[in-house]
Coordinates of C-alpha atoms in Angstrom, one line a residue:
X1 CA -19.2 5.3 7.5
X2 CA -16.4 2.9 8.8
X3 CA -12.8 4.4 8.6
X4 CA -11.0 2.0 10.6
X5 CA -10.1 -1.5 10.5
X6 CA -8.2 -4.0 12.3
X7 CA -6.9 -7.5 11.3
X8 CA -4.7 -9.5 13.3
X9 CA -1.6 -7.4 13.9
X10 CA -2.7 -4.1 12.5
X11 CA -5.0 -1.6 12.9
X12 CA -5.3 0.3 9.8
X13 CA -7.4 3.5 9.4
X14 CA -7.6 6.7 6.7
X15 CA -4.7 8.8 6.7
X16 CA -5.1 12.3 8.6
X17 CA -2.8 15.6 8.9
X18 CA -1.4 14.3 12.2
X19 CA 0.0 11.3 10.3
X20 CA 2.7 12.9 8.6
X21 CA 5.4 13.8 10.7
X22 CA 5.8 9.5 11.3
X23 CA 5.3 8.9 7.5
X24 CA 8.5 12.1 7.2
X25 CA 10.6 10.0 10.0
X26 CA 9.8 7.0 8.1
X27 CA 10.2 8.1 4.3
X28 CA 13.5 9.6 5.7
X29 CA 15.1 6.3 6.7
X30 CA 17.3 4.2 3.9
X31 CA 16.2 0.6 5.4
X32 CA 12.5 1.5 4.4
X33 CA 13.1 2.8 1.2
X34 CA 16.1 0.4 -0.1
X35 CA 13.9 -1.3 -2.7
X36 CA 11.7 2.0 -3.3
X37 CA 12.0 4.3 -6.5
X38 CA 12.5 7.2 -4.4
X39 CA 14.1 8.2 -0.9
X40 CA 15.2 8.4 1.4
X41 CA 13.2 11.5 1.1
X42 CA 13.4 15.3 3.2
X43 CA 10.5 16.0 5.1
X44 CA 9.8 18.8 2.9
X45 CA 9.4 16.0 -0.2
X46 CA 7.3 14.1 1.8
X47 CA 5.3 16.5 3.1
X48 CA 4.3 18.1 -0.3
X49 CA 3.5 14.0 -1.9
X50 CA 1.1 13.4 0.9
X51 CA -0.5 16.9 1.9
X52 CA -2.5 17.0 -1.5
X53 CA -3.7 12.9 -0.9
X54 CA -4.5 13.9 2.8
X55 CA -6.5 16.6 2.1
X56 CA -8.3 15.0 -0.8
X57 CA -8.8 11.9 1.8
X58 CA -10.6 14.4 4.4
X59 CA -12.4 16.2 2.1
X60 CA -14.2 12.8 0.6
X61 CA -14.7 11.9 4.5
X62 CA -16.0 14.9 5.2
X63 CA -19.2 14.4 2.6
X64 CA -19.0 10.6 3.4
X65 CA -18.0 9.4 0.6
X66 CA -15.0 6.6 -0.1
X67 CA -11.9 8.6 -1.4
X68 CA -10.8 8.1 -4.8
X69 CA -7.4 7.4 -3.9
X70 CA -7.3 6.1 -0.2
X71 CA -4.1 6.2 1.9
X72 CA -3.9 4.7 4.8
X73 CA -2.2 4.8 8.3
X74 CA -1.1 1.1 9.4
X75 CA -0.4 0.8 13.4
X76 CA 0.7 -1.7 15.1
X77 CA -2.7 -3.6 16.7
X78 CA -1.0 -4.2 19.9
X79 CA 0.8 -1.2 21.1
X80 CA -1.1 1.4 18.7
X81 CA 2.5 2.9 17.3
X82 CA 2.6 3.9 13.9
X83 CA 3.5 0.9 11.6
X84 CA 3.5 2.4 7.7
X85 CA 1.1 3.3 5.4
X86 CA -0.3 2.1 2.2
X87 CA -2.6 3.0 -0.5
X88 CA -4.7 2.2 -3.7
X89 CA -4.0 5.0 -6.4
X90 CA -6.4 4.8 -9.7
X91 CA -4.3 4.3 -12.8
X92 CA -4.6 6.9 -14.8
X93 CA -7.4 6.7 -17.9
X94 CA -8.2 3.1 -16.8
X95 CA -11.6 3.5 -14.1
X96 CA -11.4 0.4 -12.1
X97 CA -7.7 -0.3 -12.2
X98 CA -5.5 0.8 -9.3
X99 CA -1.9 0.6 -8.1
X100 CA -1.3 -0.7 -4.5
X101 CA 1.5 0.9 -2.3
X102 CA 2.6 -0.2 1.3
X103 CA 5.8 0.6 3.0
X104 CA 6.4 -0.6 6.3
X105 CA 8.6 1.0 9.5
X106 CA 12.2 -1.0 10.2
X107 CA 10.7 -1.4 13.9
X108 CA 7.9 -3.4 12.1
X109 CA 9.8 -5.3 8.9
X110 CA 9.3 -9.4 9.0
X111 CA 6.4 -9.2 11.4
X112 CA 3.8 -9.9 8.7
X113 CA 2.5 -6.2 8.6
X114 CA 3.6 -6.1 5.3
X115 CA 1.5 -9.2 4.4
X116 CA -1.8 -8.0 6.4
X117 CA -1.6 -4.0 4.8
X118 CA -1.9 -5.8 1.0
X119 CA -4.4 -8.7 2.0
X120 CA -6.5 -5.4 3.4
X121 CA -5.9 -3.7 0.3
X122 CA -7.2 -6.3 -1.7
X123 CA -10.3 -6.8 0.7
X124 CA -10.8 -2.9 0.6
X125 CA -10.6 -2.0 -3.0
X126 CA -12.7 -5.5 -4.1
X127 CA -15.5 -4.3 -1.0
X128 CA -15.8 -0.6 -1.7
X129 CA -14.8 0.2 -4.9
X130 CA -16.2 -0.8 -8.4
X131 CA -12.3 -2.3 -9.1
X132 CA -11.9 -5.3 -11.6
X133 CA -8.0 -5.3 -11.0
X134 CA -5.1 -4.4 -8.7
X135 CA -1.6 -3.8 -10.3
X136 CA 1.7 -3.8 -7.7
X137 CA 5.3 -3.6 -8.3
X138 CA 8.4 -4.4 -6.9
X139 CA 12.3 -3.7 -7.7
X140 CA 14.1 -6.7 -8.5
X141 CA 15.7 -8.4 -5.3
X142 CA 13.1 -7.8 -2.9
X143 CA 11.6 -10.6 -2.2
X144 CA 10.1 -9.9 0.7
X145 CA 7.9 -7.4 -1.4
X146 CA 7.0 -10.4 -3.9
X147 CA 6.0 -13.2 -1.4
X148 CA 3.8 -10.6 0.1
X149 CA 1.9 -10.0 -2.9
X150 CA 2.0 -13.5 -4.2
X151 CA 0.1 -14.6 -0.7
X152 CA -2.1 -12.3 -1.6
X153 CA -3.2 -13.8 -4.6
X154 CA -1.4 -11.2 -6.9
X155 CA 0.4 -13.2 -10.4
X156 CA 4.0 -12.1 -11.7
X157 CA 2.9 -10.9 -15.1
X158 CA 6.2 -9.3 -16.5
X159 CA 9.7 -7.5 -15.6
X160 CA 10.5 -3.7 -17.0
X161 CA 14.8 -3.7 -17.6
X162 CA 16.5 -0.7 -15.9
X163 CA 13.0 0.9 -15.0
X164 CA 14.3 2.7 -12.5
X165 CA 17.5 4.4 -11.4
X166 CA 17.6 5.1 -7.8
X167 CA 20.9 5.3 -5.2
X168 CA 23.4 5.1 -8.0
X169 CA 22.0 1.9 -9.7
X170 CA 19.7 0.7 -12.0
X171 CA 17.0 -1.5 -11.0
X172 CA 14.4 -4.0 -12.7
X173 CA 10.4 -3.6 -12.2
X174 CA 8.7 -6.5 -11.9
X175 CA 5.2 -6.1 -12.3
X176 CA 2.0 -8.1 -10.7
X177 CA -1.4 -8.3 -10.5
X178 CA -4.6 -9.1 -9.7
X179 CA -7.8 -9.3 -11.4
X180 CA -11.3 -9.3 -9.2
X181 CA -12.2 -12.3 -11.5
X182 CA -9.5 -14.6 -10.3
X183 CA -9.9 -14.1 -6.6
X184 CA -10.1 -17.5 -4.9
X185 CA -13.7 -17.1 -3.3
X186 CA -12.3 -18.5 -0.2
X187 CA -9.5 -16.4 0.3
X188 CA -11.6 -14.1 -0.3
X189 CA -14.5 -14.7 2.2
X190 CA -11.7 -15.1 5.0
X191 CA -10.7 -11.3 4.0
X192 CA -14.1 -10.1 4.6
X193 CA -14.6 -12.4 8.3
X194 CA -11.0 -10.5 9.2
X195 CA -12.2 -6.7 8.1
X196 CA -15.6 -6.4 8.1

């Protein structure tokens, strides 16, 4: 069973206990989580978020099967640092709809990891799960989060006013998403030449 992957400029494979001590460092850090709902977080918060996905990661591993909600560890293809992670989380009484998740290190922002995590993410969840659509998000203002998703095929589909209140302020959700039906088959097929 495959459980890493590498693209262009990361390497991305499932997330393991020894993983989170760079996700605390990262979490912990105001640049990464400016346009996030939470953080900057205490290692303590991030540690009990992601033990309970890592563990139910390892455990589907462990019988070889794909997880049912898959986190990953991106690194950094040339230098093998620790990049970011990023994830596909089911949505909640809807089988075959997830949320997609990515947050990238300040060493690594405006490099294009960002844009390679969610074009994997797309390739993974349309290659080994049963998914008919992605959803993703954004706070208002960050661009950088949008243009990622739009190369990625994903569709601005609607804005949430004060959705969340983080750092003092009130912030708009915009919403995307993707739908396995509207997938350019060409995009597409260049996903699966980069990851397979």
């Amino acid at each position: 069973m495959k459980t890493e992957w590498s693209g262009e400029k990361i390497s991305v494979s499932y997330i393991r206990h020894d993983d989170i001590d760079n996700i605390c460092r990262m979490l912990a850090k105001e640049t990464v989580c400016r346009w996030l709902f939470f953080g900057p977080n205490t290692p303590e918060a991030t540690t009990a978020y992601f033990t309970p996905l890592i563990e139910s990661v390892s455990a589907a591993l462990l019988n070889e099967k794909i997880p049912e909600a898959p986190v990953f560890t991106i690194r950094s293809k040339e230098t093998g640092e620790f990049a970011g992670q990023c994830a596909i989380l089911p949505v909640e009484y809807s089988p075959g709809a997830f949320l997609i998740g990515y947050q990238i290190d300040d060493k690594y922002h405006g490099k294009g990891f960002g844009t390679e995590a969610c074009e994997f993410l797309v390739y993974y969840v349309f290659t080994f799960t049963d998914a008919y659509r992605l959803n993703g998000d954004t706070a208002e203002g960050n661009f950088a989060s949008q243009k990622i998703m739009e190369k990625s095929g994903f569709e601005f589909e609607g804005r949430r006013k004060k959705y969340w209140h983080a750092r003092g302020d009130y912030h708009d959700q915009l919403l995307y998403g993707l739908l396995k039906e509207s997938v350019d088959s060409s995009f597409f097929s260049d996903l699966k030449n980069k990851w397979d």
